Amino acid sequence: MKSFARLDRLPPYVFATVNKIKMDARRAGKDIIDLGMGNPDLGTPQHIVDKLIDAAQKPHNHRYSASMGITKLRMAIASWYKRRFDVDIDPDTEAIVTIGAKEGISHLILVTIRPGDVVFTPNPTYPIHPFSAIISGGDVRGIPMGPDHDFFENLINATRQTWPRPRVLVISFPHNPTTEIVDIEFFEKIVDYASEHDIMIVHDFAYADLTFDGYKPPSFLQVKGAKDVGVEFFSLSKSYSMPGWRVGFCVGNQEIVGALARIKSYLDYGIFQPIQIASIIALDGPQDCVKEICDTYQTRRDALISGLNRVGWEIESPKGTMFVWAKIPDKYLKMGSVEFSKLLINEAQVAVSPGLGFGEYGADYVRFALIENNMRINQAVRGIRKIL
């Protein structure tokens, strides 16, 4: 077979190496506690599941749906934004349903950049943020992010040093994997920056609800002028524990939303309609379940942080996401994140994600996903204690 041009720009998946070791260990009979992939283990709230079952039993819901999402779901999205952030969204022109945030971001970048256009993303960051641009033929510049970096200052410096000028900035707060958070003043600076440099902003707001210790994250769209420069994505995967349902949406600038709607009209017929109907219930229905899900992640965070601190691995407690971003202990720092992750599997029987998989500036870190119950987390801490 001839080589496939777009695959030539995709490096080997860093996580695959660690995943293979994990699976080999499990096949050998080892009990590996998997805190690697951020795949929520909590079930979807029952009232949402019940609505899916009810809608799926009606034959007219089995037909092709609308690629933009059904009207009532887009109206529910607009209502959700108004209640949560006091942001007005026109459901007809400023909202579109996507097959999860990942699909939406990928196709938005595909339709808005040309080959050779520069896209800025944090580094480290969620892999689809840079790779959506790479797959689309763009050039990516990673902006260092993390505890030791001033992201906005790094952004300004990168803009001065980059030619051609960047076309898109993809950001995400609360941030995966670094768990960095921002305030509304940060987004005000981002809007001013985008206006000055004519850059499109894409904000991935997947962890809007998973925040702790009283922190309430702002929406990018709360800032005056944000709709003039960008859009925001949200996913039901984390807030409502619906990862496998693949439901997300994009809201904001009419032209950008319209561009995504146009390309999606060629690519898909929308999500299975009963899933969209159940998603309306998620957004418009009782929100107690969201708090319960968030509280569960907070207790897991507390168990992991206190346990690791107790055995000598001191880590700051994150205020958002379902992750813990941990710098490798000094004793093992020279190993790098991939080899250290292998060590944790083989010696502690704990699987984590190597920070290098999120970008080169993550090489000294590993990411814990809070996807096991407290008993298993305590078991993981005991395993880690053996190597520390």
CSV table of N, CA and C in Angstrom, one decimal, residues 173-262:
chain,number,residue,atom,x,y,z
A,173,PHE,N,-10.3,25.9,29.6
A,173,PHE,CA,-10.2,26.1,31.1
A,173,PHE,C,-11.5,25.8,31.7
A,174,PRO,N,-11.5,25.0,32.8
A,174,PRO,CA,-10.4,24.3,33.5
A,174,PRO,C,-9.7,23.4,32.5
A,175,HIS,N,-8.3,23.3,32.6
A,175,HIS,CA,-7.5,22.7,31.6
A,175,HIS,C,-7.1,21.2,31.8
A,176,ASN,N,-7.2,20.5,30.8
A,176,ASN,CA,-6.8,19.1,30.8
A,176,ASN,C,-5.5,19.1,29.9
A,177,PRO,N,-4.3,18.6,30.5
A,177,PRO,CA,-4.2,17.9,31.7
A,177,PRO,C,-3.7,18.7,32.9
A,178,THR,N,-3.3,20.0,32.8
A,178,THR,CA,-2.6,20.7,33.8
A,178,THR,C,-3.5,21.1,35.0
A,179,THR,N,-4.8,21.1,34.8
A,179,THR,CA,-5.9,21.5,35.8
A,179,THR,C,-5.8,23.0,36.0
A,180,GLU,N,-5.1,23.8,35.2
A,180,GLU,CA,-5.0,25.2,35.4
A,180,GLU,C,-6.4,25.8,35.2
A,181,ILE,N,-6.7,26.9,36.0
A,181,ILE,CA,-8.0,27.6,36.0
A,181,ILE,C,-7.7,29.1,35.7
A,182,VAL,N,-8.7,29.8,35.3
A,182,VAL,CA,-8.6,31.2,35.0
A,182,VAL,C,-9.8,32.0,35.6
A,183,ASP,N,-9.7,33.3,35.6
A,183,ASP,CA,-10.8,34.1,36.0
A,183,ASP,C,-11.3,34.9,34.8
A,184,ILE,N,-12.4,35.7,35.0
A,184,ILE,CA,-13.0,36.4,33.9
A,184,ILE,C,-12.0,37.4,33.3
A,185,GLU,N,-11.1,38.0,34.1
A,185,GLU,CA,-10.2,39.0,33.6
A,185,GLU,C,-9.2,38.3,32.6
A,186,PHE,N,-8.9,37.1,32.8
A,186,PHE,CA,-8.1,36.4,31.8
A,186,PHE,C,-8.8,36.4,30.4
A,187,PHE,N,-10.1,36.0,30.4
A,187,PHE,CA,-10.8,36.0,29.1
A,187,PHE,C,-11.0,37.4,28.5
A,188,GLU,N,-11.1,38.4,29.4
A,188,GLU,CA,-11.1,39.8,28.8
A,188,GLU,C,-9.8,40.1,28.1
A,189,LYS,N,-8.7,39.6,28.6
A,189,LYS,CA,-7.4,39.8,27.9
A,189,LYS,C,-7.4,39.0,26.6
A,190,ILE,N,-7.9,37.8,26.7
A,190,ILE,CA,-7.9,37.0,25.5
A,190,ILE,C,-8.8,37.7,24.4
A,191,VAL,N,-9.9,38.2,24.7
A,191,VAL,CA,-10.8,38.9,23.7
A,191,VAL,C,-10.1,40.1,23.1
A,192,ASP,N,-9.4,40.9,24.0
A,192,ASP,CA,-8.7,42.0,23.5
A,192,ASP,C,-7.5,41.6,22.6
A,193,TYR,N,-6.8,40.5,23.0
A,193,TYR,CA,-5.7,40.0,22.2
A,193,TYR,C,-6.3,39.5,20.8
A,194,ALA,N,-7.4,38.8,20.8
A,194,ALA,CA,-7.9,38.3,19.5
A,194,ALA,C,-8.4,39.4,18.6
A,195,SER,N,-9.0,40.4,19.2
A,195,SER,CA,-9.4,41.6,18.4
A,195,SER,C,-8.2,42.3,17.8
A,196,GLU,N,-7.2,42.5,18.6
A,196,GLU,CA,-6.0,43.2,18.1
A,196,GLU,C,-5.3,42.5,17.0
A,197,HIS,N,-5.2,41.1,17.1
A,197,HIS,CA,-4.4,40.3,16.2
A,197,HIS,C,-5.2,39.6,15.1
A,198,ASP,N,-6.6,39.8,15.1
A,198,ASP,CA,-7.5,39.1,14.2
A,198,ASP,C,-7.3,37.6,14.2
A,199,ILE,N,-7.5,37.1,15.4
A,199,ILE,CA,-7.3,35.6,15.7
A,199,ILE,C,-8.6,35.1,16.1
A,200,MET,N,-9.0,33.9,15.6
A,200,MET,CA,-10.2,33.2,16.1
A,200,MET,C,-10.0,32.4,17.3
A,201,ILE,N,-10.8,32.5,18.3
A,201,ILE,CA,-10.7,31.8,19.6
A,201,ILE,C,-11.7,30.6,19.6
A,202,VAL,N,-11.1,29.5,20.0
A,202,VAL,CA,-11.9,28.3,20.2
A,202,VAL,C,-11.7,27.9,21.7
A,203,HIS,N,-12.8,28.0,22.5
A,203,HIS,CA,-12.6,27.6,23.9
A,203,HIS,C,-13.3,26.3,24.2
A,204,ASP,N,-12.6,25.3,24.6
A,204,ASP,CA,-13.2,24.0,25.0
A,204,ASP,C,-13.5,24.0,26.5
A,205,PHE,N,-14.8,24.0,26.8
A,205,PHE,CA,-15.3,24.2,28.2
A,205,PHE,C,-15.8,22.9,28.7
A,206,ALA,N,-15.1,21.8,28.4
A,206,ALA,CA,-15.6,20.5,28.8
A,206,ALA,C,-15.8,20.3,30.3
A,207,TYR,N,-15.0,21.0,31.1
A,207,TYR,CA,-15.0,20.7,32.5
A,207,TYR,C,-15.6,21.9,33.3
A,208,ALA,N,-16.6,22.5,32.7
A,208,ALA,CA,-17.3,23.6,33.2
A,208,ALA,C,-17.9,23.3,34.6
A,209,ASP,N,-18.4,22.1,34.8
A,209,ASP,CA,-19.1,21.7,36.1
A,209,ASP,C,-18.2,21.0,37.1
A,210,LEU,N,-17.0,20.5,36.7
A,210,LEU,CA,-16.2,19.7,37.6
A,210,LEU,C,-15.2,20.7,38.2
A,211,THR,N,-15.7,21.4,39.2
A,211,THR,CA,-14.8,22.4,39.9
A,211,THR,C,-15.1,22.2,41.4
A,212,PHE,N,-14.1,22.6,42.2
A,212,PHE,CA,-14.1,22.3,43.6
A,212,PHE,C,-13.7,23.5,44.5
A,213,ASP,N,-13.9,23.4,45.8
A,213,ASP,CA,-13.5,24.4,46.8
A,213,ASP,C,-14.1,25.8,46.5
A,214,GLY,N,-15.3,25.8,46.0
A,214,GLY,CA,-16.0,27.1,45.8
A,214,GLY,C,-15.6,27.8,44.5
A,215,TYR,N,-14.7,27.3,43.7
A,215,TYR,CA,-14.3,27.9,42.4
A,215,TYR,C,-15.4,27.7,41.4
A,216,LYS,N,-15.9,28.8,40.7
A,216,LYS,CA,-16.9,28.7,39.7
A,216,LYS,C,-16.2,29.3,38.4
A,217,PRO,N,-16.0,28.4,37.4
A,217,PRO,CA,-15.3,28.9,36.2
A,217,PRO,C,-16.2,29.8,35.3
A,218,PRO,N,-15.6,30.9,34.8
A,218,PRO,CA,-16.4,31.7,33.9
A,218,PRO,C,-16.5,31.1,32.5
A,219,SER,N,-17.6,31.5,31.8
A,219,SER,CA,-17.6,31.2,30.4
A,219,SER,C,-16.9,32.2,29.6
A,220,PHE,N,-16.2,31.8,28.6
A,220,PHE,CA,-15.5,32.8,27.7
A,220,PHE,C,-16.5,33.8,27.1
A,221,LEU,N,-17.8,33.3,26.8
A,221,LEU,CA,-18.8,34.1,26.2
A,221,LEU,C,-19.4,35.2,27.1
A,222,GLN,N,-19.0,35.2,28.4
A,222,GLN,CA,-19.5,36.2,29.3
A,222,GLN,C,-18.8,37.5,29.0
A,223,VAL,N,-17.7,37.5,28.4
A,223,VAL,CA,-16.9,38.7,28.1
A,223,VAL,C,-17.5,39.5,27.0
A,224,LYS,N,-17.7,40.8,27.1
A,224,LYS,CA,-18.2,41.7,26.0
A,224,LYS,C,-17.2,41.5,24.8
A,225,GLY,N,-17.8,41.3,23.7
A,225,GLY,CA,-17.0,41.1,22.5
A,225,GLY,C,-16.6,39.7,22.2
A,226,ALA,N,-16.8,38.8,23.1
A,226,ALA,CA,-16.3,37.4,22.8
A,226,ALA,C,-17.0,36.8,21.6
A,227,LYS,N,-18.2,37.1,21.4
A,227,LYS,CA,-18.9,36.5,20.2
A,227,LYS,C,-18.3,37.1,18.9
A,228,ASP,N,-17.7,38.2,19.0
A,228,ASP,CA,-17.1,38.8,17.8
A,228,ASP,C,-15.8,38.0,17.3
A,229,VAL,N,-15.2,37.3,18.3
A,229,VAL,CA,-13.9,36.7,18.0
A,229,VAL,C,-13.9,35.2,18.1
A,230,GLY,N,-15.0,34.6,18.6
A,230,GLY,CA,-14.8,33.1,18.8
A,230,GLY,C,-16.0,32.4,19.3
A,231,VAL,N,-15.8,31.1,19.6
A,231,VAL,CA,-16.9,30.2,20.0
A,231,VAL,C,-16.4,29.4,21.2
A,232,GLU,N,-17.4,28.7,21.8
A,232,GLU,CA,-17.1,27.9,23.0
A,232,GLU,C,-17.8,26.5,22.8
A,233,PHE,N,-17.1,25.5,23.1
A,233,PHE,CA,-17.6,24.1,23.1
A,233,PHE,C,-17.9,23.6,24.5
A,234,PHE,N,-19.0,22.8,24.6
A,234,PHE,CA,-19.3,22.2,25.8
A,234,PHE,C,-19.6,20.7,25.5
A,235,SER,N,-19.4,19.8,26.4
A,235,SER,CA,-19.7,18.4,26.2
A,235,SER,C,-20.5,17.9,27.4
A,236,LEU,N,-21.5,17.1,27.2
A,236,LEU,CA,-22.2,16.5,28.2
A,236,LEU,C,-21.5,15.3,28.9
A,237,SER,N,-20.4,14.9,28.3
A,237,SER,CA,-19.7,13.7,28.8
A,237,SER,C,-19.3,13.7,30.2
A,238,LYS,N,-18.8,14.8,30.8
A,238,LYS,CA,-18.4,14.9,32.1
A,238,LYS,C,-19.4,15.3,33.1
A,239,SER,N,-20.1,16.4,32.8
A,239,SER,CA,-21.1,17.0,33.7
A,239,SER,C,-22.2,16.0,34.0
A,240,TYR,N,-22.7,15.3,33.0
A,240,TYR,CA,-23.8,14.4,33.1
A,240,TYR,C,-23.4,12.9,33.0
A,241,SER,N,-22.1,12.7,33.0
A,241,SER,CA,-21.5,11.3,32.9
A,241,SER,C,-22.1,10.6,31.7
A,242,MET,N,-22.0,11.2,30.5
A,242,MET,CA,-22.5,10.7,29.3
A,242,MET,C,-21.4,10.5,28.2
A,243,PRO,N,-20.2,10.0,28.6
A,243,PRO,CA,-19.1,10.0,27.6
A,243,PRO,C,-19.4,9.2,26.3
A,244,GLY,N,-20.0,8.0,26.5
A,244,GLY,CA,-20.3,7.2,25.3
A,244,GLY,C,-21.5,7.7,24.4
A,245,TRP,N,-22.2,8.6,24.9
A,245,TRP,CA,-23.4,9.1,24.2
A,245,TRP,C,-22.9,10.0,23.0
A,246,ARG,N,-21.8,10.6,23.2
A,246,ARG,CA,-21.2,11.6,22.2
A,246,ARG,C,-22.1,12.7,21.9
A,247,VAL,N,-22.3,13.6,22.9
A,247,VAL,CA,-23.1,14.8,22.7
A,247,VAL,C,-22.3,16.0,23.2
A,248,GLY,N,-22.2,17.0,22.3
A,248,GLY,CA,-21.6,18.2,22.7
A,248,GLY,C,-22.3,19.3,21.9
A,249,PHE,N,-21.8,20.6,22.0
A,249,PHE,CA,-22.3,21.6,21.2
A,249,PHE,C,-21.3,22.8,21.1
A,250,CYS,N,-21.5,23.6,20.1
A,250,CYS,CA,-20.7,24.8,19.9
A,250,CYS,C,-21.6,26.0,19.8
A,251,VAL,N,-21.2,27.0,20.5
A,251,VAL,CA,-22.0,28.3,20.6
A,251,VAL,C,-21.1,29.5,20.4
A,252,GLY,N,-21.7,30.6,19.9
A,252,GLY,CA,-21.0,31.8,19.8
A,252,GLY,C,-21.1,32.5,18.5
A,253,ASN,N,-20.0,32.9,17.9
A,253,ASN,CA,-20.0,33.7,16.7
A,253,ASN,C,-20.8,33.0,15.5
A,254,GLN,N,-21.7,33.8,14.9
A,254,GLN,CA,-22.6,33.3,13.9
A,254,GLN,C,-21.8,32.7,12.7
A,255,GLU,N,-20.8,33.4,12.2
A,255,GLU,CA,-20.1,33.0,11.0
A,255,GLU,C,-19.3,31.7,11.3
A,256,ILE,N,-18.7,31.6,12.5
A,256,ILE,CA,-18.0,30.4,12.8
A,256,ILE,C,-18.9,29.2,13.0
A,257,VAL,N,-20.0,29.4,13.7
A,257,VAL,CA,-21.0,28.4,13.9
A,257,VAL,C,-21.6,28.0,12.5
A,258,GLY,N,-21.8,29.0,11.7
A,258,GLY,CA,-22.3,28.7,10.3
A,258,GLY,C,-21.4,27.9,9.5
A,259,ALA,N,-20.1,28.1,9.6
A,259,ALA,CA,-19.1,27.4,8.9
A,259,ALA,C,-19.1,25.9,9.3
A,260,LEU,N,-19.2,25.7,10.6
A,260,LEU,CA,-19.2,24.3,11.1
A,260,LEU,C,-20.5,23.6,10.7
A,261,ALA,N,-21.6,24.4,10.7
A,261,ALA,CA,-22.9,23.8,10.2
A,261,ALA,C,-22.8,23.4,8.7
A,262,ARG,N,-22.1,24.2,8.0
A,262,ARG,CA,-22.1,23.9,6.5
A,262,ARG,C,-21.2,22.6,6.2
